[in-house]
XYZ file of C-alpha atoms in Angstrom:
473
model
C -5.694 -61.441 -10.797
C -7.871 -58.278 -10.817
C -7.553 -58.586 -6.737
C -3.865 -58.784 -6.981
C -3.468 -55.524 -9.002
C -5.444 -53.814 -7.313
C -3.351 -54.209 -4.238
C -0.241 -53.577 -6.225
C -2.143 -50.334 -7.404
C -2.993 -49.592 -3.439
C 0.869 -50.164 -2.509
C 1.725 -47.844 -4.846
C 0.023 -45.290 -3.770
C 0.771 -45.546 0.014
C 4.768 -45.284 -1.271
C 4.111 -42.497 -3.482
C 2.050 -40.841 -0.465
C 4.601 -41.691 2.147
C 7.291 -40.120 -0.145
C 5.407 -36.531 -0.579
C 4.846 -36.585 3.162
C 7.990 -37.473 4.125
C 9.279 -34.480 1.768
C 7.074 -31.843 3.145
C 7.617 -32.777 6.486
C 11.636 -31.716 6.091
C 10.514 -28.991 3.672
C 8.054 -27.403 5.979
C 10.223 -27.173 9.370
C 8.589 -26.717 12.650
C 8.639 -23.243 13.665
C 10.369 -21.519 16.671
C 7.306 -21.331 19.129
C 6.625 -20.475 22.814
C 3.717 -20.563 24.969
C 0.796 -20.053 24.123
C -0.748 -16.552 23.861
C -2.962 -16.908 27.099
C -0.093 -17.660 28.954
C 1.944 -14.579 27.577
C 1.188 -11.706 29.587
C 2.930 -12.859 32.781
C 6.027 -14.081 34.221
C 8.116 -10.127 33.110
C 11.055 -10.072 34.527
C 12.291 -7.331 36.953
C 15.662 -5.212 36.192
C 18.810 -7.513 37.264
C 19.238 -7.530 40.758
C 22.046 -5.088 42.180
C 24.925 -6.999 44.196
C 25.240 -6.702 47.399
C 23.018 -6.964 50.351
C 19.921 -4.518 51.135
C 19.604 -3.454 47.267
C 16.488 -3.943 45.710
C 15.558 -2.401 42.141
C 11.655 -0.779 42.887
C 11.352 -1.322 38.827
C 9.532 -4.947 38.505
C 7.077 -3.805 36.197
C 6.647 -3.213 32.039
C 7.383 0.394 31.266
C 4.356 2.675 30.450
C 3.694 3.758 26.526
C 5.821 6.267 25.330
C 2.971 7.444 22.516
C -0.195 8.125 23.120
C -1.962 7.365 19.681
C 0.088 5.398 17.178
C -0.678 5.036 13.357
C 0.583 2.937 11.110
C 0.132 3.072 7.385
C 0.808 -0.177 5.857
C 1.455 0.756 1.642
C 1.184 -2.612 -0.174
C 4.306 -3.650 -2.513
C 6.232 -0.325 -1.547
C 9.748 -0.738 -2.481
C 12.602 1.183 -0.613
C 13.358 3.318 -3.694
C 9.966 4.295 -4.092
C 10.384 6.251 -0.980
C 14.578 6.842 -0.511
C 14.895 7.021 -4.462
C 14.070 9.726 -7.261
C 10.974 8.277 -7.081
C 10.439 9.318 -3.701
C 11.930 12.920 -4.325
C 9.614 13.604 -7.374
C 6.034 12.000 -6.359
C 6.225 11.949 -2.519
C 7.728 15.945 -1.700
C 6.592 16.096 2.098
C 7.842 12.249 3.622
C 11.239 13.059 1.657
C 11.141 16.365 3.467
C 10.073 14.687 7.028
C 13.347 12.174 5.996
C 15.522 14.783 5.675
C 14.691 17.426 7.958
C 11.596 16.352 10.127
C 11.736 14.085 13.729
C 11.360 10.827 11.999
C 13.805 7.759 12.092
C 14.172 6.107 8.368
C 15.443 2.410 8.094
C 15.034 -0.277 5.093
C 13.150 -3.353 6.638
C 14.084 -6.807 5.290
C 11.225 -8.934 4.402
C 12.163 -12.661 4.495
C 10.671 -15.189 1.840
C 7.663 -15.581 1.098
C 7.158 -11.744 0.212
C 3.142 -12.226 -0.183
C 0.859 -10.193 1.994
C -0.763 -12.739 5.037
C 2.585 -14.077 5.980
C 4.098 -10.401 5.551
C 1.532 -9.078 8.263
C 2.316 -12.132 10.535
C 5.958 -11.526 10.507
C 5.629 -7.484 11.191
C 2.681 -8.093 14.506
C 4.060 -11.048 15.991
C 7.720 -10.724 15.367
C 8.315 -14.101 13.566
C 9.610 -15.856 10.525
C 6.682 -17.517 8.435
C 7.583 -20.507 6.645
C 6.297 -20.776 2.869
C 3.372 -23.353 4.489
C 1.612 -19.655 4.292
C 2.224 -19.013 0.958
C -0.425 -22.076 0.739
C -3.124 -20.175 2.971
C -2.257 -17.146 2.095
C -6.063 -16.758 -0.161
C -8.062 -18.223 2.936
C -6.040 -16.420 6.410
C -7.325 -18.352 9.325
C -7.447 -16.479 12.498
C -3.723 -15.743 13.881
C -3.690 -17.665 17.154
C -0.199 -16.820 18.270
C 0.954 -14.491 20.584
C 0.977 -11.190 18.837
C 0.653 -7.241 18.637
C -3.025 -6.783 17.926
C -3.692 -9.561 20.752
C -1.404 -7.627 23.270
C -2.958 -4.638 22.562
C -6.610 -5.042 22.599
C -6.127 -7.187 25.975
C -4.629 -4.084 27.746
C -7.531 -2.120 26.629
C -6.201 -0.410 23.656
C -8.594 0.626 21.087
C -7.766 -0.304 17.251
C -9.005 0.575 14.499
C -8.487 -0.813 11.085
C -9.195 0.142 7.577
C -7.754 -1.691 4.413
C -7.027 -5.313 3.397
C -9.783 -7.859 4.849
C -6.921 -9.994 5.343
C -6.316 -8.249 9.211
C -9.614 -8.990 9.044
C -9.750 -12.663 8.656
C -6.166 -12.966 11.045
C -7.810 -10.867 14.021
C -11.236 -11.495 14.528
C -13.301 -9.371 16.842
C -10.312 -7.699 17.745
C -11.335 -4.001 16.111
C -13.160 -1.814 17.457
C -14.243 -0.611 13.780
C -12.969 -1.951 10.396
C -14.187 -1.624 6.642
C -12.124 -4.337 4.834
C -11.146 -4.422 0.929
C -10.747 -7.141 -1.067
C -7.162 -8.312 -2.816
C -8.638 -10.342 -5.722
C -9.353 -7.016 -8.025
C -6.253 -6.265 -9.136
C -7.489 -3.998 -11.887
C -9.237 -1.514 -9.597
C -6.632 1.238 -8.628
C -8.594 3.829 -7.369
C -11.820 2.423 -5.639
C -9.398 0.257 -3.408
C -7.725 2.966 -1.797
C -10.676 5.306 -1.940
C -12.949 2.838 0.375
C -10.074 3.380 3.087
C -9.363 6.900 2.586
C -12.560 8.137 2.871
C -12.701 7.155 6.762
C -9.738 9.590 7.681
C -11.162 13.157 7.872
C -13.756 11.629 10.633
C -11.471 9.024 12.356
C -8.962 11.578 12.724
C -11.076 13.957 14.550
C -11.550 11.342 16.890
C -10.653 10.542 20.449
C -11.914 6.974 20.928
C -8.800 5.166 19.681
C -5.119 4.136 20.312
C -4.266 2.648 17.188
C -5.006 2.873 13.590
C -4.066 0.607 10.908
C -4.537 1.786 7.408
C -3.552 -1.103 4.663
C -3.564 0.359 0.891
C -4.044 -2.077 -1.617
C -3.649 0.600 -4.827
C 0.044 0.562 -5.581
C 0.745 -3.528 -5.670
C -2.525 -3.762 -7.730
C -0.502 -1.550 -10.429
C 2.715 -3.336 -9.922
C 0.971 -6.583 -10.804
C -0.716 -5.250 -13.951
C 1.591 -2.290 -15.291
C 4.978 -3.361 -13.489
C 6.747 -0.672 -11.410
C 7.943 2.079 -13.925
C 4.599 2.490 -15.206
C 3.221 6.311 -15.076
C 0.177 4.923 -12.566
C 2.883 4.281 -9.803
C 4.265 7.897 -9.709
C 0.755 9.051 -9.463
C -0.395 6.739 -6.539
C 2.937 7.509 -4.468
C 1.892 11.286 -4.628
C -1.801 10.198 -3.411
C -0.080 8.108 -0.287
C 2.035 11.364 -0.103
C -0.736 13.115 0.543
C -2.657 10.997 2.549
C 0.376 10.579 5.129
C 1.057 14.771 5.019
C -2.834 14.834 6.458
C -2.144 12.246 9.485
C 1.077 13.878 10.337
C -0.524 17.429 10.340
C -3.627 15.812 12.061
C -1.736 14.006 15.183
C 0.474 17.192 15.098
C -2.554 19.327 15.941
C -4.056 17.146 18.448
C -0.724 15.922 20.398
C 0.405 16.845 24.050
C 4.346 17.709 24.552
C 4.647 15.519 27.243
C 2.503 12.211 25.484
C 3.489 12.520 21.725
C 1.870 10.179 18.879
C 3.736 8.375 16.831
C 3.129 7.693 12.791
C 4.537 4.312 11.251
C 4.840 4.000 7.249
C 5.873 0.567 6.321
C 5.498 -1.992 3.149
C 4.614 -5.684 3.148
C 7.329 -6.610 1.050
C 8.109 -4.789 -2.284
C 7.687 -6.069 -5.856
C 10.100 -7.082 -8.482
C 11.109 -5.600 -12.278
C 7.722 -7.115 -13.347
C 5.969 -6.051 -10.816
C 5.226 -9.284 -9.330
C 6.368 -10.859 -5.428
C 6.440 -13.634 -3.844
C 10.761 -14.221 -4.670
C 14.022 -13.121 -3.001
C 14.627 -10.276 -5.460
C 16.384 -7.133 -3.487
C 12.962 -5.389 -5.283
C 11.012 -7.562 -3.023
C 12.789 -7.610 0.306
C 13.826 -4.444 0.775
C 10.535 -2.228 1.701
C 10.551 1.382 3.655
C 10.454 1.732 7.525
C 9.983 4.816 9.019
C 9.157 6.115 12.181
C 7.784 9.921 12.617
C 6.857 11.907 16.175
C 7.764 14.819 17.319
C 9.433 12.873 21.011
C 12.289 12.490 18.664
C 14.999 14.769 17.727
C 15.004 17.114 14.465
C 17.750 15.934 12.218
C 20.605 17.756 10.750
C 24.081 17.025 9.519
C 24.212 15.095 6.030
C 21.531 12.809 5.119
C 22.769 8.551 5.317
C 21.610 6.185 3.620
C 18.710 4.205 5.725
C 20.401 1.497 8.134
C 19.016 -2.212 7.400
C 16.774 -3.553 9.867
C 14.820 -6.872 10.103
C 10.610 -6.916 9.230
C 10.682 -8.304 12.455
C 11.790 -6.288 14.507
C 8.995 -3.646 14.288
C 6.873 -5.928 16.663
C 9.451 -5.708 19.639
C 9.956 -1.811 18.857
C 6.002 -1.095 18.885
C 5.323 -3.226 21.828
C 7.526 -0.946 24.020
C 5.994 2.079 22.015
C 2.845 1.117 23.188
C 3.674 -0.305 26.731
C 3.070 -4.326 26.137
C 4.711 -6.958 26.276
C 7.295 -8.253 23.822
C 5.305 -11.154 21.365
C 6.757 -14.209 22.955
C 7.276 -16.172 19.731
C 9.117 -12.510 18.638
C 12.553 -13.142 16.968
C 12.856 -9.470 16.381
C 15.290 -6.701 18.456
C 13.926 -3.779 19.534
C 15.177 -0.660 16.988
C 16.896 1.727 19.377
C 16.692 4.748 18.086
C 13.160 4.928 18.578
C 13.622 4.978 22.193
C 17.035 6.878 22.078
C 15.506 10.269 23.652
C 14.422 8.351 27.065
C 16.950 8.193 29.976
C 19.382 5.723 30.346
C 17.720 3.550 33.181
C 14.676 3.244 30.142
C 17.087 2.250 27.732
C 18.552 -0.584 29.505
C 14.946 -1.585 30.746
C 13.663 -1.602 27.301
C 16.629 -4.025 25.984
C 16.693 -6.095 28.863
C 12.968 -7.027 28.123
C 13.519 -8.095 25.045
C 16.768 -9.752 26.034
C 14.980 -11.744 28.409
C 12.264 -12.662 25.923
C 14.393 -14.054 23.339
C 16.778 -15.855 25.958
C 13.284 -17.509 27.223
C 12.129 -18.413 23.278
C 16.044 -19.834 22.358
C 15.914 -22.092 25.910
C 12.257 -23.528 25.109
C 13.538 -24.351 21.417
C 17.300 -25.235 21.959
C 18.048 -28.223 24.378
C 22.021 -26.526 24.596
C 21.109 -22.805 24.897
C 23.354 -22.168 27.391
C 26.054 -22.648 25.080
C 24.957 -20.348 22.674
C 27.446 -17.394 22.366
C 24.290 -14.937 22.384
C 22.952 -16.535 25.540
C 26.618 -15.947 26.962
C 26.378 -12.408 26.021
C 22.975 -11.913 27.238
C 24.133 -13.076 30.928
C 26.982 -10.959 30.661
C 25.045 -7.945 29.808
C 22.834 -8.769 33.052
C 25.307 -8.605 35.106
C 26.651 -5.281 33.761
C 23.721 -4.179 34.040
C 23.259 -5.358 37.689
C 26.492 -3.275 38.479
C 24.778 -0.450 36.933
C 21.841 -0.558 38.897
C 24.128 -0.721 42.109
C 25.626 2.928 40.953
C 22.666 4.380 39.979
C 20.298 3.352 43.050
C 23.240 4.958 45.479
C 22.842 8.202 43.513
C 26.098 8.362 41.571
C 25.886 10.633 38.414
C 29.374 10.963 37.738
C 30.347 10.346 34.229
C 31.734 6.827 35.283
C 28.116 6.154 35.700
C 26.962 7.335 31.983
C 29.483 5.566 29.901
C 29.296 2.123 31.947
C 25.603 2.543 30.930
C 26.703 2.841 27.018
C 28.764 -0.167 27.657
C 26.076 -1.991 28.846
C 23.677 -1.066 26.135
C 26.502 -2.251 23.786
C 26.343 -5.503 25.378
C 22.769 -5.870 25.451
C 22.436 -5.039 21.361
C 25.584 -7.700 20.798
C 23.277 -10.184 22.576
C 20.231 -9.275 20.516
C 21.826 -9.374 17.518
C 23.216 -13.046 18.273
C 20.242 -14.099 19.872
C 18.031 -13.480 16.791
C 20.467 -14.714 14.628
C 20.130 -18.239 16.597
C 16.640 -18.151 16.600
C 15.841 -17.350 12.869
C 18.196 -19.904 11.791
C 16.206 -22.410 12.968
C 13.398 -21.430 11.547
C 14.803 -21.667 8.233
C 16.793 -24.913 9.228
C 15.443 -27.848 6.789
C 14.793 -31.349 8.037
C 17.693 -32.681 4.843
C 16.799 -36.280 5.503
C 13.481 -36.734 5.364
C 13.343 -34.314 2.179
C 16.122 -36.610 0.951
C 14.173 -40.157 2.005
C 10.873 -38.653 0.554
C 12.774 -37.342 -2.930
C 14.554 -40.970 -3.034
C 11.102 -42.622 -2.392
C 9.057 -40.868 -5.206
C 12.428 -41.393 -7.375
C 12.806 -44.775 -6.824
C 8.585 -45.238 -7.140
C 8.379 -43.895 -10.412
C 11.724 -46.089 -12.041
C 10.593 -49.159 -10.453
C 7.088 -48.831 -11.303
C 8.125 -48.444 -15.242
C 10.864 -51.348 -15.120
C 9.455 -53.747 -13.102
C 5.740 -55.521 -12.270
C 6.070 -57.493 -9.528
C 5.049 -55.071 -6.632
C 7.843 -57.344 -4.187
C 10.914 -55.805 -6.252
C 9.257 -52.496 -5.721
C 9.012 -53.302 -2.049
C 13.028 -54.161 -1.929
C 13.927 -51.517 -3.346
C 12.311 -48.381 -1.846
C 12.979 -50.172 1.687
C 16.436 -50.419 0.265
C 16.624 -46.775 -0.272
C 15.088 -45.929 3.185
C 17.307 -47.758 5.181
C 20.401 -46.849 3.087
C 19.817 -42.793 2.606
C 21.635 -41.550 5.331
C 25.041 -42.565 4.106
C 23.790 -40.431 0.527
């Protein structure tokens, strides 16, 4: 008797098991991926080939940097009205004035669910959509082993640099060439957090032994998390960051050559909600500040508009061609344009065809019809616009027919982008339905049986009943 229960108990457990398993499997999709990262560096495409025999394009390699030092100060929880609010235009006086009449490019970056930090800084250096699997790893980051910024970078021979949040530390091993990490897990210390990083700028800065710096302030979502986000301590700590990015700017300002101009990035992680908490959908926690600041782009004037939307995303594709690297290969992000507005024509196209071709290459290694798909379509057509261009432009037509077939074809190129990221990021969030619904059916179906009935072959009928019957639910 005792032997029989206890294989009855066994069974049991297997179902229930097979159940949760079969639910997490459809919960937790597979994610869009490529090659691996050792494999990434090759295999760039050259610009479309002109028609027409004898013409070659002499452009077959990725474009050189466009900045010369880059910094980018990552401000943990930072909503979008902290900085484009009256927040923003009472506690931070010199990035509202940079905004509104400096050479800076302002956007609102759209952080995907799960807004917590480690999957936050996977999304913005390798250009992808985490899956809430992070959320679960999120305490212990293991090292990042997919293709991504920090991994581009240091293999070209950049130098980085990194102060802030240990958990850069824990993603890219051995890939600074100095670091001081801070911990997350005080989230009553305010001060002493942002002071451990701070205190590294007035010598870094006079520095020439680096190409990028990452600075990750912890400060401002520790006082979110204990005093919400209209407390008096969040006014206070915007003015500090205030500060802290008016001595950069001045600082790469000072040091910068006309020709090779640096380039400062303030972003958030994801913002926080009413209560000062993340992790949701809220617009408080989605919507976080992007800008972009150098003196290679133009001064602004005319009316101040209100910050375009961009995707978290995409400010992997836009700093790989900042920086001269290659797009991240698992990347679903578009490059933002304005960035790289000032360059010539020729660049432009260059720039978008790169990351055309990189997310045509990720949607045909993850879609067995991607020739079908309306943003592949548009990305051929844009090639061969773009071919045509070429053609004009290598037989030394400047003509005017010349410049607004180019704007045509940039058109094109951003259509396909657009589509082509669409595609891709809605398979990432594209949920295996019936084996969440088997798995839901089986635990269901486990725990009724198991209080109505004793004899372990009814339980067998009927989950095996439910199984094979679920699709037609």
């Amino acid at each position: 008797m005792r032997l029989r229960s206890g294989v009855f108990a066994s069974s049991c457990l297997l179902v229930e098991v097979l159940g949760v398993a079969l639910f997490l499997r459809g919960f937790f999709p597979v994610p869009v991926r490529s090659l691996p990262r050792r494999e990434a560096r090759g295999d760039l495409p050259a610009e479309p080939a002109p028609p027409g025999p004898g013409m070659v394009s002499n452009w077959t390699k990725i474009p050189p940097p466009l900045f010369k030092k880059v910094v980018i100060v990552l401000i943990d929880a930072l909503r979008d009205d902290f900085v484009f609010g009256s927040k923003g235009e009472q506690f931070m006086p010199y990035t509202k004035q940079v905004i509104e009449k400096g050479t800076s490019y302002s956007f609102i970056a759209e952080a995907k669910p799960p807004t917590v930090t480690m999957p936050r800084i996977k999304a913005l250096m390798t250009g992808s959509i985490p899956g809430f699997i992070d959320v679960i790893v999120n305490l212990n980051s293991p090292a990042l082993l997919d293709d991504n910024l920090i991994w581009q970078a240091k293999t070209a021979g950049k130098r980085i640099i990194f102060y802030g949040d240990d958990t850069w530390v824990k993603l890219f091993p051995k890939h600074f060439v100095e670091y001081d990490g801070t911990t997350s897990f005080f989230v009553s210390d305010f001060t002493e957090v942002d002071d451990n990083v701070t205190r590294h700028l007035d010598r870094v800065l006079k520095r020439e032994d680096w190409d990028l710096l990452i600075l990750h302030y912890l400060g401002l979502d520790h006082i979110g998390h204990v005093t919400g986000p209209n407390s008096p301590l969040v006014g206070a700590k915007l003015r500090e960051m205030d500060n802290i990015l008016k001595k950069i700017h001045i600082s790469l300002l000072s040091k910068e050559e006309a020709s090779f101009p640096n380039l400062l990035v303030v972003c958030g992680d994801h913002g926080m909600s009413e209560t000062g908490s993340h992790g949701g959908s809220s617009a408080g926690e989605v919507h976080t500040p992007l800008l972009f600041i150098s003196s290679a782009f133009e001064k602004r004037s005319g009316p101040l508009t209100y910050p375009e939307l961009v995707q978290q995303t995409d400010l992997a594709s836009t700093l790989a061609v900042g920086l001269g690297l290659p797009i991240s290969r698992n990347s679903v992000g578009n490059l933002i344009l304005p960035v790289v507005g000032g360059r010539t024509m020729r660049e432009q196209l260059r720039f978008v065809h790169l990351n055309g071709f990189q997310l045509s290459r990720l949607l045909q290694e993850n879609t067995p019809a991607y020739e079908k798909d309306p943003g592949y379509e548009h990305f051929k057509i844009a090639e061969k616009s773009h071919a045509n261009w070429i053609k004009l432009y290598l037989e030394g037509n400047n003509s005017e027919i010349l410049l607004n077939l180019g704007k045509k074809v940039l058109k094109q190129y951003l259509e396909a982008l657009k589509t082509l990221s669409s595609s891709l990021s809605k398979q990432v969030a594209q949920y295996d339905m019936y084996s969440m619904m088997v798995g839901t059916v089986i635990i269901l179906e486990y725990v009724l049986v198991h209080s109505s009935w004793s004899d372990d072959a009814d339980i067998c009928t009927h989950v095996w009943y439910f199984v094979c019957h679920c699709k037609d639910l």
